[in-house]
mmCIF file of C-alpha atoms and ligand atoms in Angstrom:
data_model
loop_
_atom_site.group_PDB
_atom_site.id
_atom_site.type_symbol
_atom_site.label_atom_id
_atom_site.label_comp_id
_atom_site.label_asym_id
_atom_site.label_seq_id
_atom_site.Cartn_x
_atom_site.Cartn_y
_atom_site.Cartn_z
ATOM 1 C CA MET A 1 102.840 107.886 28.272
ATOM 2 C CA THR A 2 99.100 108.543 28.039
ATOM 3 C CA ASP A 3 97.339 111.332 29.890
ATOM 4 C CA ALA A 4 95.822 108.678 32.139
ATOM 5 C CA ASP A 5 99.310 107.346 32.966
ATOM 6 C CA LEU A 6 100.504 110.852 33.742
ATOM 7 C CA ILE A 7 97.487 111.539 35.960
ATOM 8 C CA ASN A 8 98.119 108.276 37.778
ATOM 9 C CA ALA A 9 101.746 109.290 38.325
ATOM 10 C CA ALA A 10 100.574 112.576 39.866
ATOM 11 C CA ARG A 11 98.082 110.727 42.064
ATOM 12 C CA ALA A 12 100.818 108.368 43.232
ATOM 13 C CA ALA A 13 103.034 111.354 44.076
ATOM 14 C CA ALA A 14 100.235 112.842 46.201
ATOM 15 C CA GLU A 15 100.419 109.769 48.419
ATOM 16 C CA SER A 16 103.756 111.122 49.708
ATOM 17 C CA SER A 17 102.282 114.547 50.454
ATOM 18 C CA TYR A 18 103.387 116.105 53.726
ATOM 19 C CA SER A 19 100.342 118.273 54.374
ATOM 20 C CA PRO A 20 99.423 117.893 58.066
ATOM 21 C CA TYR A 21 98.248 121.526 58.307
ATOM 22 C CA SER A 22 95.934 121.777 55.306
ATOM 23 C CA GLN A 23 95.152 118.080 54.861
ATOM 24 C CA TYR A 24 95.204 119.018 51.177
ATOM 25 C CA ALA A 25 97.413 116.526 49.353
ATOM 26 C CA VAL A 26 98.489 117.608 45.883
ATOM 27 C CA GLY A 27 100.388 115.655 43.257
ATOM 28 C CA SER A 28 102.024 116.886 40.099
ATOM 29 C CA ALA A 29 103.653 115.163 37.149
ATOM 30 C CA LEU A 30 105.788 116.800 34.465
ATOM 31 C CA LEU A 31 106.165 115.157 31.061
ATOM 32 C CA PHE A 32 109.208 116.022 28.954
ATOM 33 C CA ALA A 33 109.746 115.768 25.213
ATOM 34 C CA ASP A 34 112.066 112.765 25.662
ATOM 35 C CA GLY A 35 109.256 110.872 27.411
ATOM 36 C CA SER A 36 110.655 111.243 30.905
ATOM 37 C CA VAL A 37 108.373 112.064 33.819
ATOM 38 C CA VAL A 38 109.208 113.873 37.046
ATOM 39 C CA THR A 39 106.682 114.029 39.882
ATOM 40 C CA GLY A 40 106.306 116.157 42.986
ATOM 41 C CA THR A 41 104.051 116.579 45.967
ATOM 42 C CA ASN A 42 103.388 119.411 48.401
ATOM 43 C CA ILE A 43 105.560 119.752 51.480
ATOM 44 C CA GLU A 44 104.213 121.923 54.288
ATOM 45 C CA ASN A 45 105.952 123.449 57.277
ATOM 46 C CA ALA A 46 105.076 124.362 60.869
ATOM 47 C CA SER A 47 105.756 127.901 59.680
ATOM 48 C CA TYR A 48 102.711 127.731 57.419
ATOM 49 C CA GLY A 49 103.782 130.236 54.804
ATOM 50 C CA LEU A 50 106.802 128.143 53.865
ATOM 51 C CA ALA A 51 104.780 125.388 52.197
ATOM 52 C CA LEU A 52 106.191 124.100 48.931
ATOM 53 C CA CYS A 53 103.616 123.269 46.276
ATOM 54 C CA ALA A 54 103.636 120.012 44.349
ATOM 55 C CA GLU A 55 104.407 121.664 40.999
ATOM 56 C CA THR A 56 107.298 123.652 42.454
ATOM 57 C CA VAL A 57 108.771 120.513 44.021
ATOM 58 C CA ALA A 58 108.491 118.713 40.677
ATOM 59 C CA VAL A 59 110.248 121.560 38.843
ATOM 60 C CA ALA A 60 112.989 121.648 41.487
ATOM 61 C CA LYS A 61 113.511 117.895 41.183
ATOM 62 C CA ALA A 62 113.722 118.111 37.394
ATOM 63 C CA MET A 63 116.115 121.043 37.401
ATOM 64 C CA ASP A 64 118.243 119.460 40.102
ATOM 65 C CA GLY A 65 118.563 116.544 37.689
ATOM 66 C CA GLY A 66 119.905 118.907 35.038
ATOM 67 C CA VAL A 67 116.718 119.396 33.020
ATOM 68 C CA ARG A 68 116.520 122.804 31.361
ATOM 69 C CA GLY A 69 113.651 122.512 28.906
ATOM 70 C CA GLY A 70 111.440 120.156 26.941
ATOM 71 C CA LEU A 71 108.458 120.563 29.247
ATOM 72 C CA VAL A 72 105.397 119.483 27.265
ATOM 73 C CA LYS A 73 102.746 118.586 29.845
ATOM 74 C CA VAL A 74 101.992 119.305 33.474
ATOM 75 C CA VAL A 75 99.414 117.477 35.577
ATOM 76 C CA VAL A 76 98.083 118.761 38.874
ATOM 77 C CA VAL A 77 95.783 116.660 41.041
ATOM 78 C CA GLY A 78 94.241 117.653 44.373
ATOM 79 C CA PRO A 79 91.919 115.955 46.824
ATOM 80 C CA HIS A 80 88.696 115.430 44.947
ATOM 81 C CA GLU A 81 86.515 115.892 48.015
ATOM 82 C CA ARG A 82 87.687 119.489 48.353
ATOM 83 C CA GLY A 83 87.064 122.505 46.142
ATOM 84 C CA GLY A 84 83.509 121.716 45.134
ATOM 85 C CA GLY A 85 84.538 119.438 42.288
ATOM 86 C CA ALA A 86 86.339 122.170 40.352
ATOM 87 C CA PRO A 87 89.628 121.290 38.637
ATOM 88 C CA ILE A 88 92.651 122.339 40.680
ATOM 89 C CA THR A 89 94.765 124.908 38.866
ATOM 90 C CA PRO A 90 98.359 125.791 39.769
ATOM 91 C CA CYS A 91 98.758 128.674 42.198
ATOM 92 C CA GLY A 92 100.317 131.887 40.945
ATOM 93 C CA ARG A 93 103.790 131.125 42.246
ATOM 94 C CA CYS A 94 103.757 127.697 40.605
ATOM 95 C CA ARG A 95 102.723 129.248 37.285
ATOM 96 C CA GLN A 96 105.786 131.449 37.450
ATOM 97 C CA VAL A 97 108.064 128.557 38.464
ATOM 98 C CA LEU A 98 106.692 126.379 35.645
ATOM 99 C CA ASN A 99 107.117 129.268 33.215
ATOM 100 C CA GLU A 100 110.846 129.468 33.892
ATOM 101 C CA LEU A 101 111.409 125.850 32.871
ATOM 102 C CA ALA A 102 109.018 126.108 29.927
ATOM 103 C CA GLN A 103 110.558 129.268 28.492
ATOM 104 C CA LEU A 104 114.084 127.905 28.953
ATOM 105 C CA GLY A 105 113.190 125.223 26.429
ATOM 106 C CA GLY A 106 110.853 127.321 24.305
ATOM 107 C CA THR A 107 107.736 125.271 25.018
ATOM 108 C CA ASP A 108 104.227 126.225 26.081
ATOM 109 C CA PRO A 109 103.110 123.143 28.006
ATOM 110 C CA GLU A 110 99.563 121.934 28.354
ATOM 111 C CA VAL A 111 98.482 121.989 31.981
ATOM 112 C CA LEU A 112 96.033 119.228 32.857
ATOM 113 C CA CYS A 113 93.938 120.378 35.809
ATOM 114 C CA VAL A 114 92.242 117.309 37.198
ATOM 115 C CA ALA A 115 88.762 117.228 38.750
ATOM 116 C CA PRO A 116 86.639 114.212 39.714
ATOM 117 C CA ASP A 117 84.597 114.375 36.522
ATOM 118 C CA GLU A 118 86.750 116.268 34.075
ATOM 119 C CA VAL A 119 90.263 117.156 33.082
ATOM 120 C CA ARG A 120 90.582 120.806 32.113
ATOM 121 C CA THR A 121 93.497 121.355 29.753
ATOM 122 C CA VAL A 122 94.897 124.865 29.554
ATOM 123 C CA ARG A 123 98.125 126.161 28.034
ATOM 124 C CA LEU A 124 100.557 127.608 30.545
ATOM 125 C CA SER A 125 100.592 130.836 28.511
ATOM 126 C CA ALA A 126 96.846 131.130 29.120
ATOM 127 C CA LEU A 127 97.321 130.617 32.865
ATOM 128 C CA LEU A 128 100.157 133.146 32.940
ATOM 129 C CA PRO A 129 99.738 135.663 30.124
ATOM 130 C CA HIS A 130 102.438 138.292 29.510
ATOM 131 C CA ALA A 131 104.797 136.259 31.658
ATOM 132 C CA PHE A 132 108.071 137.582 32.989
ATOM 133 C CA GLY A 133 110.681 134.990 32.064
ATOM 134 C CA PRO A 134 114.355 134.394 31.418
ATOM 135 C CA GLY A 135 114.214 136.350 28.158
ATOM 136 C CA SER A 136 112.904 139.399 30.003
ATOM 137 C CA LEU A 137 116.365 139.955 31.467
ATOM 138 C CA ASP A 138 118.163 140.008 28.097
HETATM 139 N N1 THU B 1 99.175 123.539 46.721
HETATM 140 C C1 THU B 1 99.910 122.916 45.759
HETATM 141 O O1 THU B 1 100.675 121.970 46.051
HETATM 142 N N2 THU B 1 99.798 123.354 44.488
HETATM 143 C C2 THU B 1 98.992 124.377 44.085
HETATM 144 O O2 THU B 1 99.049 124.778 42.934
HETATM 145 C C3 THU B 1 98.025 124.962 45.028
HETATM 146 C C4 THU B 1 98.276 124.653 46.461
HETATM 147 C C5 THU B 1 99.319 123.093 48.111
HETATM 148 C C6 THU B 1 99.966 124.099 49.026
HETATM 149 C C7 THU B 1 99.433 123.676 50.378
HETATM 150 O O3 THU B 1 100.277 122.637 50.886
HETATM 151 C C8 THU B 1 98.084 123.064 50.070
HETATM 152 O O4 THU B 1 98.049 122.845 48.670
HETATM 153 C C9 THU B 1 96.915 123.955 50.461
HETATM 154 O O5 THU B 1 97.057 125.224 49.919
#
């Protein structure tokens, strides 16, 4: 699975976006150490604040399937015509949700933030330094 394949998987997921309120379709793809990929897209709600982000949906799908670690890469893709061409980075809540799955398996995934002309790769630990995670409750 190349980065380009993973980005394409996230783009394909965004085609299922339910985002009638923001018109901002997001796709995410998670790559696991065993080579498996789980995707997600954002799901909005008439009660606006209840929107589910693409990354959170992807994590929920993976964990519902029994996955508890091995997260090595995360892709997030937004609508390229929005945001002034800057790479889309996961929102704060998604960073925390991703962190749970990452720390469960002891990985620090690369997060590929996709823009029209660049892919910005950042470690999750850099996006969420000093994270509160499962080990914090020991
Ligand atoms: N959104 C995501 O899916 N992921 C993020 O990391 C940022 C925001 C969604 C939520 C909402 O449906 C739309 O983008 C606009 O905020």
